[in-house]
Amino acid sequence: MLLTRMLRRQRIAPVFDEPRTVESLDRNFESPKKATFPFSAIVGQDEMKLALVIAAIDPSLGGVLVFGDRGTGKSTAIRALAALLPKMHVIADCRYGCDPCSTSARCDECRAREQTGLLKTKLAPVPVVDLPLGVTEDRVVGALDLEMALTRGVKAFQPGLLARANRGFLYIDEVNLLEDHIVDLLLDVAASGENLVEREGLSVRHPARFVLVGTGNPEEGELRPQLLDRFGFSVEVKTPDDLQTRIEVVRRRDSFEQDPAAFMAKWESQDESLRHQITAARGRVSSVLIPDSIREQAARLCMALGTDGLRGELTLIRAARALASFEESNVVETKHLHHVAPATLRHRLRRNVLDESSSSVRVERAITELFSA
Ligand SMILES: [Zn+2]
């Protein structure tokens, strides 16, 4: 863990005899054991966990931005959630993991397959793809397969990271340090749900729907408002500051690393019940009612906070609906709205020179002022 972090910090110029990319480093360090820390075993960090779960219930909400200290389990949480989610039905042999149930989100290759007969399907785990800093545009969107071109003289497309992330999570550690042109590209694709590559005589179109999970450290560079607004949630994680929590975090981590299989077995039933809960919530989310009174409360809250545009309000209402669904409620209630308000609104507030309180405090205060009669 410590070694991985040390290597990550040196990602720009890894100290190795032979040049290796950051990506291969990351993968090498994760691949020796495929074990994933169970989501249910993560101590605390409730706001982050809930935001990730809600984003998994309704992926159209946009991604999750996680601010906070290093080593607080951000990467662990996202990998744990992906491992917990039910496997996806994908079209067999599809390099983009196309959904057999969606005829609109199909790659060119699957459209061609469709013409020749029945599509075979298989189950695949929900992907988590790391987008390293310093990544090239080719690596992100895909490019001409040079090996095929040189050895066989065939113009073929080599899919990029967006292809691998389709229907899963795209994880960017320190998103605030990502180059602007890559950020713009990701925002475009995230908005359209499709990656269109037209270059080097290639014209390829494939679905690329993913939940963006970015981590940031506000001290290491500002995030552009345009980027912030695209994230459905922003959550803060902190190193736990009470003794018992710290002891428990370290105890579980140690126990997992000593014997991953036994540790995972111990938590499997809790992960299993959460899996069922998420699956059920996904199934009923679109039928959960949003009363007019809730829409009004959301509007009043956003007006009081002065959030730009209506994206915040829309996200707030939809996140509350996903939470209601998760809590097996058929109708959105005030408690759902208030619960998700800080995470859906705090990154959309304009800086107020007369009010130096943190964004979280401003949201909480507005809720209290408006709704505690
Ligand atoms: Zn396909």
PDB file of N, CA and C in Angstrom, residues 248-308:
ATOM      1  N   GLU A 248     -10.028   0.325  14.269  1.00  0.00           N
ATOM      2  CA  GLU A 248     -10.839  -0.611  13.484  1.00  0.00           C
ATOM      3  C   GLU A 248     -10.413  -0.619  12.013  1.00  0.00           C
ATOM      4  N   VAL A 249     -10.129   0.567  11.454  1.00  0.00           N
ATOM      5  CA  VAL A 249      -9.689   0.642  10.053  1.00  0.00           C
ATOM      6  C   VAL A 249      -8.428  -0.181   9.869  1.00  0.00           C
ATOM      7  N   VAL A 250      -7.464   0.026  10.753  1.00  0.00           N
ATOM      8  CA  VAL A 250      -6.179  -0.661  10.634  1.00  0.00           C
ATOM      9  C   VAL A 250      -6.350  -2.164  10.876  1.00  0.00           C
ATOM     10  N   ARG A 251      -7.195  -2.517  11.839  1.00  0.00           N
ATOM     11  CA  ARG A 251      -7.434  -3.930  12.139  1.00  0.00           C
ATOM     12  C   ARG A 251      -8.001  -4.654  10.896  1.00  0.00           C
ATOM     13  N   ARG A 252      -8.995  -4.038  10.276  1.00  0.00           N
ATOM     14  CA  ARG A 252      -9.626  -4.697   9.109  1.00  0.00           C
ATOM     15  C   ARG A 252      -8.665  -4.777   7.925  1.00  0.00           C
ATOM     16  N   ARG A 253      -7.933  -3.704   7.713  1.00  0.00           N
ATOM     17  CA  ARG A 253      -6.987  -3.692   6.593  1.00  0.00           C
ATOM     18  C   ARG A 253      -5.943  -4.801   6.789  1.00  0.00           C
ATOM     19  N   ASP A 254      -5.444  -4.883   7.989  1.00  0.00           N
ATOM     20  CA  ASP A 254      -4.414  -5.868   8.309  1.00  0.00           C
ATOM     21  C   ASP A 254      -4.970  -7.275   8.127  1.00  0.00           C
ATOM     22  N   SER A 255      -6.179  -7.469   8.628  1.00  0.00           N
ATOM     23  CA  SER A 255      -6.804  -8.778   8.552  1.00  0.00           C
ATOM     24  C   SER A 255      -7.051  -9.162   7.079  1.00  0.00           C
ATOM     25  N   PHE A 256      -7.441  -8.192   6.263  1.00  0.00           N
ATOM     26  CA  PHE A 256      -7.652  -8.440   4.829  1.00  0.00           C
ATOM     27  C   PHE A 256      -6.337  -8.828   4.148  1.00  0.00           C
ATOM     28  N   GLU A 257      -5.286  -8.100   4.458  1.00  0.00           N
ATOM     29  CA  GLU A 257      -4.018  -8.371   3.791  1.00  0.00           C
ATOM     30  C   GLU A 257      -3.390  -9.691   4.232  1.00  0.00           C
ATOM     31  N   GLN A 258      -3.654 -10.106   5.448  1.00  0.00           N
ATOM     32  CA  GLN A 258      -3.138 -11.387   5.939  1.00  0.00           C
ATOM     33  C   GLN A 258      -3.788 -12.563   5.222  1.00  0.00           C
ATOM     34  N   ASP A 259      -5.090 -12.479   5.060  1.00  0.00           N
ATOM     35  CA  ASP A 259      -5.809 -13.590   4.438  1.00  0.00           C
ATOM     36  C   ASP A 259      -7.036 -13.045   3.693  1.00  0.00           C
ATOM     37  N   PRO A 260      -6.813 -12.567   2.458  1.00  0.00           N
ATOM     38  CA  PRO A 260      -7.905 -11.919   1.719  1.00  0.00           C
ATOM     39  C   PRO A 260      -9.135 -12.807   1.567  1.00  0.00           C
ATOM     40  N   ALA A 261      -8.913 -14.087   1.278  1.00  0.00           N
ATOM     41  CA  ALA A 261     -10.053 -14.983   1.017  1.00  0.00           C
ATOM     42  C   ALA A 261     -10.939 -15.122   2.246  1.00  0.00           C
ATOM     43  N   ALA A 262     -10.302 -15.318   3.406  1.00  0.00           N
ATOM     44  CA  ALA A 262     -11.076 -15.477   4.643  1.00  0.00           C
ATOM     45  C   ALA A 262     -11.812 -14.189   4.983  1.00  0.00           C
ATOM     46  N   PHE A 263     -11.122 -13.073   4.782  1.00  0.00           N
ATOM     47  CA  PHE A 263     -11.737 -11.782   5.110  1.00  0.00           C
ATOM     48  C   PHE A 263     -12.945 -11.532   4.206  1.00  0.00           C
ATOM     49  N   MET A 264     -12.784 -11.825   2.909  1.00  0.00           N
ATOM     50  CA  MET A 264     -13.889 -11.606   1.969  1.00  0.00           C
ATOM     51  C   MET A 264     -15.060 -12.514   2.298  1.00  0.00           C
ATOM     52  N   ALA A 265     -14.754 -13.739   2.690  1.00  0.00           N
ATOM     53  CA  ALA A 265     -15.821 -14.691   3.029  1.00  0.00           C
ATOM     54  C   ALA A 265     -16.623 -14.175   4.224  1.00  0.00           C
ATOM     55  N   LYS A 266     -15.909 -13.571   5.160  1.00  0.00           N
ATOM     56  CA  LYS A 266     -16.554 -13.069   6.368  1.00  0.00           C
ATOM     57  C   LYS A 266     -17.564 -11.955   6.044  1.00  0.00           C
ATOM     58  N   TRP A 267     -17.272 -11.174   5.028  1.00  0.00           N
ATOM     59  CA  TRP A 267     -18.128 -10.026   4.697  1.00  0.00           C
ATOM     60  C   TRP A 267     -19.091 -10.290   3.555  1.00  0.00           C
ATOM     61  N   GLU A 268     -19.000 -11.488   2.969  1.00  0.00           N
ATOM     62  CA  GLU A 268     -19.779 -11.759   1.760  1.00  0.00           C
ATOM     63  C   GLU A 268     -21.287 -11.577   1.951  1.00  0.00           C
ATOM     64  N   SER A 269     -21.808 -12.013   3.109  1.00  0.00           N
ATOM     65  CA  SER A 269     -23.269 -11.937   3.240  1.00  0.00           C
ATOM     66  C   SER A 269     -23.731 -10.478   3.321  1.00  0.00           C
ATOM     67  N   GLN A 270     -22.935  -9.619   3.933  1.00  0.00           N
ATOM     68  CA  GLN A 270     -23.310  -8.200   3.979  1.00  0.00           C
ATOM     69  C   GLN A 270     -23.217  -7.551   2.606  1.00  0.00           C
ATOM     70  N   ASP A 271     -22.156  -7.899   1.873  1.00  0.00           N
ATOM     71  CA  ASP A 271     -22.038  -7.383   0.502  1.00  0.00           C
ATOM     72  C   ASP A 271     -23.202  -7.885  -0.362  1.00  0.00           C
ATOM     73  N   GLU A 272     -23.543  -9.138  -0.149  1.00  0.00           N
ATOM     74  CA  GLU A 272     -24.627  -9.765  -0.912  1.00  0.00           C
ATOM     75  C   GLU A 272     -25.959  -9.028  -0.676  1.00  0.00           C
ATOM     76  N   SER A 273     -26.230  -8.692   0.586  1.00  0.00           N
ATOM     77  CA  SER A 273     -27.517  -8.036   0.835  1.00  0.00           C
ATOM     78  C   SER A 273     -27.509  -6.617   0.271  1.00  0.00           C
ATOM     79  N   LEU A 274     -26.363  -5.959   0.301  1.00  0.00           N
ATOM     80  CA  LEU A 274     -26.261  -4.633  -0.309  1.00  0.00           C
ATOM     81  C   LEU A 274     -26.449  -4.721  -1.829  1.00  0.00           C
ATOM     82  N   ARG A 275     -25.898  -5.784  -2.409  1.00  0.00           N
ATOM     83  CA  ARG A 275     -26.057  -6.004  -3.855  1.00  0.00           C
ATOM     84  C   ARG A 275     -27.539  -6.111  -4.206  1.00  0.00           C
ATOM     85  N   HIS A 276     -28.277  -6.874  -3.412  1.00  0.00           N
ATOM     86  CA  HIS A 276     -29.717  -7.019  -3.659  1.00  0.00           C
ATOM     87  C   HIS A 276     -30.438  -5.697  -3.508  1.00  0.00           C
ATOM     88  N   GLN A 277     -30.027  -4.951  -2.496  1.00  0.00           N
ATOM     89  CA  GLN A 277     -30.667  -3.665  -2.222  1.00  0.00           C
ATOM     90  C   GLN A 277     -30.446  -2.695  -3.407  1.00  0.00           C
ATOM     91  N   ILE A 278     -29.230  -2.682  -3.946  1.00  0.00           N
ATOM     92  CA  ILE A 278     -28.930  -1.795  -5.082  1.00  0.00           C
ATOM     93  C   ILE A 278     -29.694  -2.240  -6.330  1.00  0.00           C
ATOM     94  N   THR A 279     -29.719  -3.546  -6.552  1.00  0.00           N
ATOM     95  CA  THR A 279     -30.426  -4.070  -7.724  1.00  0.00           C
ATOM     96  C   THR A 279     -31.916  -3.722  -7.656  1.00  0.00           C
ATOM     97  N   ALA A 280     -32.491  -3.894  -6.478  1.00  0.00           N
ATOM     98  CA  ALA A 280     -33.916  -3.575  -6.303  1.00  0.00           C
ATOM     99  C   ALA A 280     -34.149  -2.077  -6.495  1.00  0.00           C
ATOM    100  N   ALA A 281     -33.243  -1.268  -5.941  1.00  0.00           N
ATOM    101  CA  ALA A 281     -33.373   0.189  -6.055  1.00  0.00           C
ATOM    102  C   ALA A 281     -33.307   0.629  -7.511  1.00  0.00           C
ATOM    103  N   ARG A 282     -32.422   0.001  -8.280  1.00  0.00           N
ATOM    104  CA  ARG A 282     -32.326   0.328  -9.716  1.00  0.00           C
ATOM    105  C   ARG A 282     -33.634   0.022 -10.426  1.00  0.00           C
ATOM    106  N   GLY A 283     -34.227  -1.088 -10.035  1.00  0.00           N
ATOM    107  CA  GLY A 283     -35.455  -1.525 -10.692  1.00  0.00           C
ATOM    108  C   GLY A 283     -36.632  -0.595 -10.439  1.00  0.00           C
ATOM    109  N   ARG A 284     -36.663   0.009  -9.247  1.00  0.00           N
ATOM    110  CA  ARG A 284     -37.855   0.798  -8.927  1.00  0.00           C
ATOM    111  C   ARG A 284     -37.628   2.297  -9.013  1.00  0.00           C
ATOM    112  N   VAL A 285     -36.370   2.751  -9.257  1.00  0.00           N
ATOM    113  CA  VAL A 285     -36.075   4.186  -9.144  1.00  0.00           C
ATOM    114  C   VAL A 285     -36.949   5.057 -10.054  1.00  0.00           C
ATOM    115  N   SER A 286     -37.219   4.575 -11.273  1.00  0.00           N
ATOM    116  CA  SER A 286     -37.960   5.441 -12.199  1.00  0.00           C
ATOM    117  C   SER A 286     -39.427   5.586 -11.795  1.00  0.00           C
ATOM    118  N   SER A 287     -39.911   4.695 -10.922  1.00  0.00           N
ATOM    119  CA  SER A 287     -41.316   4.806 -10.532  1.00  0.00           C
ATOM    120  C   SER A 287     -41.508   5.488  -9.178  1.00  0.00           C
ATOM    121  N   VAL A 288     -40.413   5.931  -8.573  1.00  0.00           N
ATOM    122  CA  VAL A 288     -40.534   6.644  -7.293  1.00  0.00           C
ATOM    123  C   VAL A 288     -41.102   8.040  -7.557  1.00  0.00           C
ATOM    124  N   LEU A 289     -42.125   8.400  -6.813  1.00  0.00           N
ATOM    125  CA  LEU A 289     -42.807   9.686  -7.029  1.00  0.00           C
ATOM    126  C   LEU A 289     -42.045  10.861  -6.425  1.00  0.00           C
ATOM    127  N   ILE A 290     -42.061  11.961  -7.160  1.00  0.00           N
ATOM    128  CA  ILE A 290     -41.469  13.190  -6.623  1.00  0.00           C
ATOM    129  C   ILE A 290     -42.606  14.201  -6.449  1.00  0.00           C
ATOM    130  N   PRO A 291     -43.051  14.431  -5.203  1.00  0.00           N
ATOM    131  CA  PRO A 291     -44.161  15.377  -5.002  1.00  0.00           C
ATOM    132  C   PRO A 291     -43.746  16.804  -5.360  1.00  0.00           C
ATOM    133  N   ASP A 292     -44.724  17.625  -5.714  1.00  0.00           N
ATOM    134  CA  ASP A 292     -44.448  19.025  -6.046  1.00  0.00           C
ATOM    135  C   ASP A 292     -43.797  19.759  -4.879  1.00  0.00           C
ATOM    136  N   SER A 293     -44.189  19.374  -3.657  1.00  0.00           N
ATOM    137  CA  SER A 293     -43.621  20.053  -2.487  1.00  0.00           C
ATOM    138  C   SER A 293     -42.101  19.845  -2.420  1.00  0.00           C
ATOM    139  N   ILE A 294     -41.647  18.682  -2.878  1.00  0.00           N
ATOM    140  CA  ILE A 294     -40.202  18.392  -2.875  1.00  0.00           C
ATOM    141  C   ILE A 294     -39.499  19.236  -3.950  1.00  0.00           C
ATOM    142  N   ARG A 295     -40.137  19.334  -5.110  1.00  0.00           N
ATOM    143  CA  ARG A 295     -39.552  20.176  -6.175  1.00  0.00           C
ATOM    144  C   ARG A 295     -39.445  21.617  -5.693  1.00  0.00           C
ATOM    145  N   GLU A 296     -40.476  22.038  -4.965  1.00  0.00           N
ATOM    146  CA  GLU A 296     -40.469  23.416  -4.479  1.00  0.00           C
ATOM    147  C   GLU A 296     -39.338  23.636  -3.458  1.00  0.00           C
ATOM    148  N   GLN A 297     -39.199  22.668  -2.574  1.00  0.00           N
ATOM    149  CA  GLN A 297     -38.122  22.781  -1.573  1.00  0.00           C
ATOM    150  C   GLN A 297     -36.754  22.837  -2.248  1.00  0.00           C
ATOM    151  N   ALA A 298     -36.574  22.014  -3.271  1.00  0.00           N
ATOM    152  CA  ALA A 298     -35.285  21.983  -3.983  1.00  0.00           C
ATOM    153  C   ALA A 298     -35.030  23.341  -4.636  1.00  0.00           C
ATOM    154  N   ALA A 299     -36.070  23.898  -5.245  1.00  0.00           N
ATOM    155  CA  ALA A 299     -35.926  25.195  -5.911  1.00  0.00           C
ATOM    156  C   ALA A 299     -35.604  26.292  -4.895  1.00  0.00           C
ATOM    157  N   ARG A 300     -36.295  26.260  -3.777  1.00  0.00           N
ATOM    158  CA  ARG A 300     -36.059  27.301  -2.764  1.00  0.00           C
ATOM    159  C   ARG A 300     -34.638  27.200  -2.198  1.00  0.00           C
ATOM    160  N   LEU A 301     -34.190  25.980  -1.986  1.00  0.00           N
ATOM    161  CA  LEU A 301     -32.844  25.776  -1.455  1.00  0.00           C
ATOM    162  C   LEU A 301     -31.782  26.287  -2.450  1.00  0.00           C
ATOM    163  N   CYS A 302     -31.946  25.933  -3.715  1.00  0.00           N
ATOM    164  CA  CYS A 302     -30.956  26.344  -4.722  1.00  0.00           C
ATOM    165  C   CYS A 302     -30.979  27.856  -4.926  1.00  0.00           C
ATOM    166  N   MET A 303     -32.178  28.462  -4.845  1.00  0.00           N
ATOM    167  CA  MET A 303     -32.262  29.924  -4.965  1.00  0.00           C
ATOM    168  C   MET A 303     -31.572  30.588  -3.783  1.00  0.00           C
ATOM    169  N   ALA A 304     -31.799  30.041  -2.594  1.00  0.00           N
ATOM    170  CA  ALA A 304     -31.182  30.634  -1.400  1.00  0.00           C
ATOM    171  C   ALA A 304     -29.657  30.549  -1.472  1.00  0.00           C
ATOM    172  N   LEU A 305     -29.163  29.454  -2.069  1.00  0.00           N
ATOM    173  CA  LEU A 305     -27.711  29.270  -2.147  1.00  0.00           C
ATOM    174  C   LEU A 305     -27.109  29.968  -3.362  1.00  0.00           C
ATOM    175  N   GLY A 306     -27.973  30.372  -4.301  1.00  0.00           N
ATOM    176  CA  GLY A 306     -27.486  31.057  -5.496  1.00  0.00           C
ATOM    177  C   GLY A 306     -26.686  30.167  -6.425  1.00  0.00           C
ATOM    178  N   THR A 307     -27.080  28.893  -6.565  1.00  0.00           N
ATOM    179  CA  THR A 307     -26.344  28.010  -7.483  1.00  0.00           C
ATOM    180  C   THR A 307     -26.632  28.432  -8.922  1.00  0.00           C
ATOM    181  N   ASP A 308     -25.586  28.366  -9.760  1.00  0.00           N
ATOM    182  CA  ASP A 308     -25.735  28.745 -11.167  1.00  0.00           C
ATOM    183  C   ASP A 308     -26.521  27.686 -11.928  1.00  0.00           C
TER     184      ASP A 308
END
